[in-house]
Amino acid sequence: MNKLTIRSLPELEQYAGQELGVSDYHTITQAQINSFAAATLDHQWIHVDAERAATESPFQSTIAHGYLTVSLLPYLWHQILTIENLKMQVNYEIEALRFNQAVAVDSAVRLRAKLLAVKNLRGIAKARLEVTLEIKDQPKPAYTGIITFLYHFI
């Protein structure tokens, strides 16, 4: 993976309409699922009870929370792109997010991102990205959607 570095709003605008890259794979472990359950108070058995999931779940194992997979976006996104000369980055919007397939415990996922558009809001970049969370060795992605970040350049 070749990480892209952007240093300014005009430079970011040049990539509109292009795929920016793909992150490395990240394996989602039961420990990570359990930590997420503790943080969000979502202890549904399909996430945290491996024995019950093995016998009762259609997935035959525990699965990651959908929102856990979404929460990986910043971590995986920063493997694709570095933006320098920023005061701050703000998560602005998630739209058209569709969960397509459950992510079983110990699955490896990676993010694929395309910059759909960049709008200049008086020096603040409003960047709309098409994102796909791919599951290793699976034809269907975990999710697809469009996210928007605001980049406040120096």
JSON list of C-alpha atoms in Angstrom, two decimals:
[
{"chain": "A", "resi": 1, "resn": "MET", "atom": "CA", "xyz": [0.00, 0.00, 0.00]},
{"chain": "A", "resi": 2, "resn": "ASN", "atom": "CA", "xyz": [1.33, 3.43, -0.96]},
{"chain": "A", "resi": 3, "resn": "LYS", "atom": "CA", "xyz": [0.07, 6.04, 1.46]},
{"chain": "A", "resi": 4, "resn": "LEU", "atom": "CA", "xyz": [-0.91, 9.32, -0.15]},
{"chain": "A", "resi": 5, "resn": "THR", "atom": "CA", "xyz": [0.11, 12.64, 1.43]},
{"chain": "A", "resi": 6, "resn": "ILE", "atom": "CA", "xyz": [-1.93, 15.79, 0.83]},
{"chain": "A", "resi": 7, "resn": "ARG", "atom": "CA", "xyz": [-0.59, 19.19, 1.94]},
{"chain": "A", "resi": 8, "resn": "SER", "atom": "CA", "xyz": [-3.29, 21.68, 0.86]},
{"chain": "A", "resi": 9, "resn": "LEU", "atom": "CA", "xyz": [-6.88, 22.15, -0.21]},
{"chain": "A", "resi": 10, "resn": "PRO", "atom": "CA", "xyz": [-5.94, 22.67, -3.90]},
{"chain": "A", "resi": 11, "resn": "GLU", "atom": "CA", "xyz": [-3.91, 19.46, -3.78]},
{"chain": "A", "resi": 12, "resn": "LEU", "atom": "CA", "xyz": [-6.85, 17.55, -2.27]},
{"chain": "A", "resi": 13, "resn": "GLU", "atom": "CA", "xyz": [-9.17, 18.92, -4.97]},
{"chain": "A", "resi": 14, "resn": "GLN", "atom": "CA", "xyz": [-6.95, 17.34, -7.65]},
{"chain": "A", "resi": 15, "resn": "TYR", "atom": "CA", "xyz": [-7.95, 13.87, -6.45]},
{"chain": "A", "resi": 16, "resn": "ALA", "atom": "CA", "xyz": [-11.73, 14.37, -6.78]},
{"chain": "A", "resi": 17, "resn": "GLY", "atom": "CA", "xyz": [-13.30, 11.43, -8.60]},
{"chain": "A", "resi": 18, "resn": "GLN", "atom": "CA", "xyz": [-10.34, 9.12, -7.94]},
{"chain": "A", "resi": 19, "resn": "GLU", "atom": "CA", "xyz": [-9.84, 6.06, -5.81]},
{"chain": "A", "resi": 20, "resn": "LEU", "atom": "CA", "xyz": [-7.35, 7.05, -3.12]},
{"chain": "A", "resi": 21, "resn": "GLY", "atom": "CA", "xyz": [-6.32, 3.60, -2.04]},
{"chain": "A", "resi": 22, "resn": "VAL", "atom": "CA", "xyz": [-6.81, 0.60, 0.17]},
{"chain": "A", "resi": 23, "resn": "SER", "atom": "CA", "xyz": [-5.72, 0.12, 3.78]},
{"chain": "A", "resi": 24, "resn": "ASP", "atom": "CA", "xyz": [-3.93, -2.85, 5.23]},
{"chain": "A", "resi": 25, "resn": "TYR", "atom": "CA", "xyz": [-6.04, -5.65, 6.63]},
{"chain": "A", "resi": 26, "resn": "HIS", "atom": "CA", "xyz": [-7.06, -5.49, 10.29]},
{"chain": "A", "resi": 27, "resn": "THR", "atom": "CA", "xyz": [-8.20, -8.65, 12.09]},
{"chain": "A", "resi": 28, "resn": "ILE", "atom": "CA", "xyz": [-11.16, -8.19, 14.42]},
{"chain": "A", "resi": 29, "resn": "THR", "atom": "CA", "xyz": [-10.62, -10.33, 17.52]},
{"chain": "A", "resi": 30, "resn": "GLN", "atom": "CA", "xyz": [-13.01, -11.44, 20.23]},
{"chain": "A", "resi": 31, "resn": "ALA", "atom": "CA", "xyz": [-11.12, -9.25, 22.68]},
{"chain": "A", "resi": 32, "resn": "GLN", "atom": "CA", "xyz": [-11.81, -6.20, 20.48]},
{"chain": "A", "resi": 33, "resn": "ILE", "atom": "CA", "xyz": [-15.48, -7.18, 20.18]},
{"chain": "A", "resi": 34, "resn": "ASN", "atom": "CA", "xyz": [-15.74, -7.60, 23.95]},
{"chain": "A", "resi": 35, "resn": "SER", "atom": "CA", "xyz": [-14.08, -4.23, 24.56]},
{"chain": "A", "resi": 36, "resn": "PHE", "atom": "CA", "xyz": [-16.50, -2.57, 22.16]},
{"chain": "A", "resi": 37, "resn": "ALA", "atom": "CA", "xyz": [-19.43, -4.28, 23.89]},
{"chain": "A", "resi": 38, "resn": "ALA", "atom": "CA", "xyz": [-18.22, -2.95, 27.23]},
{"chain": "A", "resi": 39, "resn": "ALA", "atom": "CA", "xyz": [-17.76, 0.57, 25.87]},
{"chain": "A", "resi": 40, "resn": "THR", "atom": "CA", "xyz": [-21.18, 0.71, 24.21]},
{"chain": "A", "resi": 41, "resn": "LEU", "atom": "CA", "xyz": [-23.13, -1.44, 26.68]},
{"chain": "A", "resi": 42, "resn": "ASP", "atom": "CA", "xyz": [-24.20, -3.68, 23.78]},
{"chain": "A", "resi": 43, "resn": "HIS", "atom": "CA", "xyz": [-23.68, -7.20, 25.11]},
{"chain": "A", "resi": 44, "resn": "GLN", "atom": "CA", "xyz": [-25.99, -9.01, 22.66]},
{"chain": "A", "resi": 45, "resn": "TRP", "atom": "CA", "xyz": [-25.07, -12.69, 22.63]},
{"chain": "A", "resi": 46, "resn": "ILE", "atom": "CA", "xyz": [-24.30, -12.76, 18.89]},
{"chain": "A", "resi": 47, "resn": "HIS", "atom": "CA", "xyz": [-21.29, -10.58, 19.72]},
{"chain": "A", "resi": 48, "resn": "VAL", "atom": "CA", "xyz": [-20.02, -11.86, 23.06]},
{"chain": "A", "resi": 49, "resn": "ASP", "atom": "CA", "xyz": [-21.21, -15.45, 23.69]},
{"chain": "A", "resi": 50, "resn": "ALA", "atom": "CA", "xyz": [-18.99, -17.68, 21.55]},
{"chain": "A", "resi": 51, "resn": "GLU", "atom": "CA", "xyz": [-20.54, -20.95, 22.76]},
{"chain": "A", "resi": 52, "resn": "ARG", "atom": "CA", "xyz": [-24.11, -19.87, 22.09]},
{"chain": "A", "resi": 53, "resn": "ALA", "atom": "CA", "xyz": [-23.15, -18.29, 18.75]},
{"chain": "A", "resi": 54, "resn": "ALA", "atom": "CA", "xyz": [-21.50, -21.55, 17.65]},
{"chain": "A", "resi": 55, "resn": "THR", "atom": "CA", "xyz": [-24.78, -23.42, 18.06]},
{"chain": "A", "resi": 56, "resn": "GLU", "atom": "CA", "xyz": [-27.55, -20.83, 17.57]},
{"chain": "A", "resi": 57, "resn": "SER", "atom": "CA", "xyz": [-26.20, -18.16, 15.25]},
{"chain": "A", "resi": 58, "resn": "PRO", "atom": "CA", "xyz": [-26.56, -18.51, 11.48]},
{"chain": "A", "resi": 59, "resn": "PHE", "atom": "CA", "xyz": [-22.95, -17.28, 11.34]},
{"chain": "A", "resi": 60, "resn": "GLN", "atom": "CA", "xyz": [-21.76, -20.15, 13.61]},
{"chain": "A", "resi": 61, "resn": "SER", "atom": "CA", "xyz": [-19.50, -17.76, 15.50]},
{"chain": "A", "resi": 62, "resn": "THR", "atom": "CA", "xyz": [-19.66, -14.38, 17.15]},
{"chain": "A", "resi": 63, "resn": "ILE", "atom": "CA", "xyz": [-19.77, -11.37, 14.88]},
{"chain": "A", "resi": 64, "resn": "ALA", "atom": "CA", "xyz": [-18.46, -7.84, 15.22]},
{"chain": "A", "resi": 65, "resn": "HIS", "atom": "CA", "xyz": [-20.93, -5.09, 16.04]},
{"chain": "A", "resi": 66, "resn": "GLY", "atom": "CA", "xyz": [-21.80, -3.14, 12.90]},
{"chain": "A", "resi": 67, "resn": "TYR", "atom": "CA", "xyz": [-20.82, 0.06, 14.66]},
{"chain": "A", "resi": 68, "resn": "LEU", "atom": "CA", "xyz": [-17.50, -1.46, 15.69]},
{"chain": "A", "resi": 69, "resn": "THR", "atom": "CA", "xyz": [-16.69, -1.88, 12.00]},
{"chain": "A", "resi": 70, "resn": "VAL", "atom": "CA", "xyz": [-17.75, 1.72, 11.35]},
{"chain": "A", "resi": 71, "resn": "SER", "atom": "CA", "xyz": [-15.60, 2.91, 14.25]},
{"chain": "A", "resi": 72, "resn": "LEU", "atom": "CA", "xyz": [-12.56, 1.47, 12.44]},
{"chain": "A", "resi": 73, "resn": "LEU", "atom": "CA", "xyz": [-12.97, 4.06, 9.66]},
{"chain": "A", "resi": 74, "resn": "PRO", "atom": "CA", "xyz": [-10.55, 6.67, 11.08]},
{"chain": "A", "resi": 75, "resn": "TYR", "atom": "CA", "xyz": [-7.88, 4.05, 11.86]},
{"chain": "A", "resi": 76, "resn": "LEU", "atom": "CA", "xyz": [-8.07, 2.47, 8.41]},
{"chain": "A", "resi": 77, "resn": "TRP", "atom": "CA", "xyz": [-8.50, 5.84, 6.63]},
{"chain": "A", "resi": 78, "resn": "HIS", "atom": "CA", "xyz": [-5.24, 7.12, 8.11]},
{"chain": "A", "resi": 79, "resn": "GLN", "atom": "CA", "xyz": [-3.46, 4.16, 6.52]},
{"chain": "A", "resi": 80, "resn": "ILE", "atom": "CA", "xyz": [-4.59, 5.38, 3.10]},
{"chain": "A", "resi": 81, "resn": "LEU", "atom": "CA", "xyz": [-4.06, 9.11, 3.41]},
{"chain": "A", "resi": 82, "resn": "THR", "atom": "CA", "xyz": [-2.14, 11.64, 5.46]},
{"chain": "A", "resi": 83, "resn": "ILE", "atom": "CA", "xyz": [-3.28, 15.24, 5.35]},
{"chain": "A", "resi": 84, "resn": "GLU", "atom": "CA", "xyz": [-0.71, 17.74, 6.53]},
{"chain": "A", "resi": 85, "resn": "ASN", "atom": "CA", "xyz": [-1.04, 21.43, 7.42]},
{"chain": "A", "resi": 86, "resn": "LEU", "atom": "CA", "xyz": [-4.30, 20.92, 9.30]},
{"chain": "A", "resi": 87, "resn": "LYS", "atom": "CA", "xyz": [-5.72, 22.74, 12.29]},
{"chain": "A", "resi": 88, "resn": "MET", "atom": "CA", "xyz": [-8.20, 19.90, 12.69]},
{"chain": "A", "resi": 89, "resn": "GLN", "atom": "CA", "xyz": [-10.29, 17.26, 10.98]},
{"chain": "A", "resi": 90, "resn": "VAL", "atom": "CA", "xyz": [-13.96, 16.83, 11.84]},
{"chain": "A", "resi": 91, "resn": "ASN", "atom": "CA", "xyz": [-16.27, 13.90, 11.13]},
{"chain": "A", "resi": 92, "resn": "TYR", "atom": "CA", "xyz": [-19.22, 15.58, 9.44]},
{"chain": "A", "resi": 93, "resn": "GLU", "atom": "CA", "xyz": [-21.62, 13.07, 7.95]},
{"chain": "A", "resi": 94, "resn": "ILE", "atom": "CA", "xyz": [-22.31, 9.45, 7.16]},
{"chain": "A", "resi": 95, "resn": "GLU", "atom": "CA", "xyz": [-24.91, 8.83, 4.49]},
{"chain": "A", "resi": 96, "resn": "ALA", "atom": "CA", "xyz": [-26.22, 5.83, 2.63]},
{"chain": "A", "resi": 97, "resn": "LEU", "atom": "CA", "xyz": [-24.42, 3.42, 4.95]},
{"chain": "A", "resi": 98, "resn": "ARG", "atom": "CA", "xyz": [-25.49, -0.12, 4.18]},
{"chain": "A", "resi": 99, "resn": "PHE", "atom": "CA", "xyz": [-24.39, -3.17, 6.13]},
{"chain": "A", "resi": 100, "resn": "ASN", "atom": "CA", "xyz": [-24.08, -5.90, 3.51]},
{"chain": "A", "resi": 101, "resn": "GLN", "atom": "CA", "xyz": [-22.54, -8.78, 5.43]},
{"chain": "A", "resi": 102, "resn": "ALA", "atom": "CA", "xyz": [-21.71, -9.63, 9.03]},
{"chain": "A", "resi": 103, "resn": "VAL", "atom": "CA", "xyz": [-18.04, -9.71, 10.03]},
{"chain": "A", "resi": 104, "resn": "ALA", "atom": "CA", "xyz": [-17.28, -12.94, 11.86]},
{"chain": "A", "resi": 105, "resn": "VAL", "atom": "CA", "xyz": [-14.77, -12.93, 14.70]},
{"chain": "A", "resi": 106, "resn": "ASP", "atom": "CA", "xyz": [-11.16, -13.27, 13.51]},
{"chain": "A", "resi": 107, "resn": "SER", "atom": "CA", "xyz": [-12.03, -11.93, 10.06]},
{"chain": "A", "resi": 108, "resn": "ALA", "atom": "CA", "xyz": [-9.67, -9.48, 8.41]},
{"chain": "A", "resi": 109, "resn": "VAL", "atom": "CA", "xyz": [-11.16, -6.28, 7.00]},
{"chain": "A", "resi": 110, "resn": "ARG", "atom": "CA", "xyz": [-9.74, -3.40, 4.99]},
{"chain": "A", "resi": 111, "resn": "LEU", "atom": "CA", "xyz": [-11.01, -0.06, 3.77]},
{"chain": "A", "resi": 112, "resn": "ARG", "atom": "CA", "xyz": [-11.21, 1.02, 0.13]},
{"chain": "A", "resi": 113, "resn": "ALA", "atom": "CA", "xyz": [-11.83, 4.75, -0.39]},
{"chain": "A", "resi": 114, "resn": "LYS", "atom": "CA", "xyz": [-12.68, 6.97, -3.33]},
{"chain": "A", "resi": 115, "resn": "LEU", "atom": "CA", "xyz": [-12.82, 10.76, -3.11]},
{"chain": "A", "resi": 116, "resn": "LEU", "atom": "CA", "xyz": [-16.14, 11.67, -4.69]},
{"chain": "A", "resi": 117, "resn": "ALA", "atom": "CA", "xyz": [-15.95, 15.44, -4.35]},
{"chain": "A", "resi": 118, "resn": "VAL", "atom": "CA", "xyz": [-14.28, 18.29, -2.51]},
{"chain": "A", "resi": 119, "resn": "LYS", "atom": "CA", "xyz": [-16.08, 21.54, -1.80]},
{"chain": "A", "resi": 120, "resn": "ASN", "atom": "CA", "xyz": [-14.22, 24.65, -0.65]},
{"chain": "A", "resi": 121, "resn": "LEU", "atom": "CA", "xyz": [-16.12, 26.27, 2.22]},
{"chain": "A", "resi": 122, "resn": "ARG", "atom": "CA", "xyz": [-14.01, 29.42, 2.65]},
{"chain": "A", "resi": 123, "resn": "GLY", "atom": "CA", "xyz": [-10.81, 27.46, 3.16]},
{"chain": "A", "resi": 124, "resn": "ILE", "atom": "CA", "xyz": [-12.38, 24.44, 4.83]},
{"chain": "A", "resi": 125, "resn": "ALA", "atom": "CA", "xyz": [-12.43, 21.35, 2.66]},
{"chain": "A", "resi": 126, "resn": "LYS", "atom": "CA", "xyz": [-15.66, 19.35, 2.71]},
{"chain": "A", "resi": 127, "resn": "ALA", "atom": "CA", "xyz": [-14.52, 15.97, 1.39]},
{"chain": "A", "resi": 128, "resn": "ARG", "atom": "CA", "xyz": [-17.10, 13.33, 0.41]},
{"chain": "A", "resi": 129, "resn": "LEU", "atom": "CA", "xyz": [-15.74, 9.79, 0.27]},
{"chain": "A", "resi": 130, "resn": "GLU", "atom": "CA", "xyz": [-17.18, 6.56, -0.99]},
{"chain": "A", "resi": 131, "resn": "VAL", "atom": "CA", "xyz": [-16.05, 3.87, 1.43]},
{"chain": "A", "resi": 132, "resn": "THR", "atom": "CA", "xyz": [-16.19, 0.09, 1.27]},
{"chain": "A", "resi": 133, "resn": "LEU", "atom": "CA", "xyz": [-15.15, -2.18, 4.11]},
{"chain": "A", "resi": 134, "resn": "GLU", "atom": "CA", "xyz": [-13.96, -5.37, 2.44]},
{"chain": "A", "resi": 135, "resn": "ILE", "atom": "CA", "xyz": [-13.75, -8.73, 4.23]},
{"chain": "A", "resi": 136, "resn": "LYS", "atom": "CA", "xyz": [-10.78, -10.88, 3.22]},
{"chain": "A", "resi": 137, "resn": "ASP", "atom": "CA", "xyz": [-11.81, -13.84, 1.04]},
{"chain": "A", "resi": 138, "resn": "GLN", "atom": "CA", "xyz": [-15.46, -12.72, 0.90]},
{"chain": "A", "resi": 139, "resn": "PRO", "atom": "CA", "xyz": [-17.18, -11.47, -2.26]},
{"chain": "A", "resi": 140, "resn": "LYS", "atom": "CA", "xyz": [-19.55, -9.11, -0.40]},
{"chain": "A", "resi": 141, "resn": "PRO", "atom": "CA", "xyz": [-18.23, -6.17, 1.62]},
{"chain": "A", "resi": 142, "resn": "ALA", "atom": "CA", "xyz": [-19.17, -5.64, 5.25]},
{"chain": "A", "resi": 143, "resn": "TYR", "atom": "CA", "xyz": [-20.55, -2.23, 4.33]},
{"chain": "A", "resi": 144, "resn": "THR", "atom": "CA", "xyz": [-20.61, 0.53, 1.76]},
{"chain": "A", "resi": 145, "resn": "GLY", "atom": "CA", "xyz": [-21.40, 4.17, 2.29]},
{"chain": "A", "resi": 146, "resn": "ILE", "atom": "CA", "xyz": [-20.51, 7.79, 1.85]},
{"chain": "A", "resi": 147, "resn": "ILE", "atom": "CA", "xyz": [-18.75, 9.71, 4.58]},
{"chain": "A", "resi": 148, "resn": "THR", "atom": "CA", "xyz": [-17.85, 13.37, 4.77]},
{"chain": "A", "resi": 149, "resn": "PHE", "atom": "CA", "xyz": [-14.91, 14.90, 6.59]},
{"chain": "A", "resi": 150, "resn": "LEU", "atom": "CA", "xyz": [-14.20, 18.59, 7.11]},
{"chain": "A", "resi": 151, "resn": "TYR", "atom": "CA", "xyz": [-10.52, 19.50, 6.86]},
{"chain": "A", "resi": 152, "resn": "HIS", "atom": "CA", "xyz": [-9.54, 22.84, 8.40]},
{"chain": "A", "resi": 153, "resn": "PHE", "atom": "CA", "xyz": [-6.26, 23.70, 6.68]},
{"chain": "A", "resi": 154, "resn": "ILE", "atom": "CA", "xyz": [-3.71, 26.09, 8.21]}
]
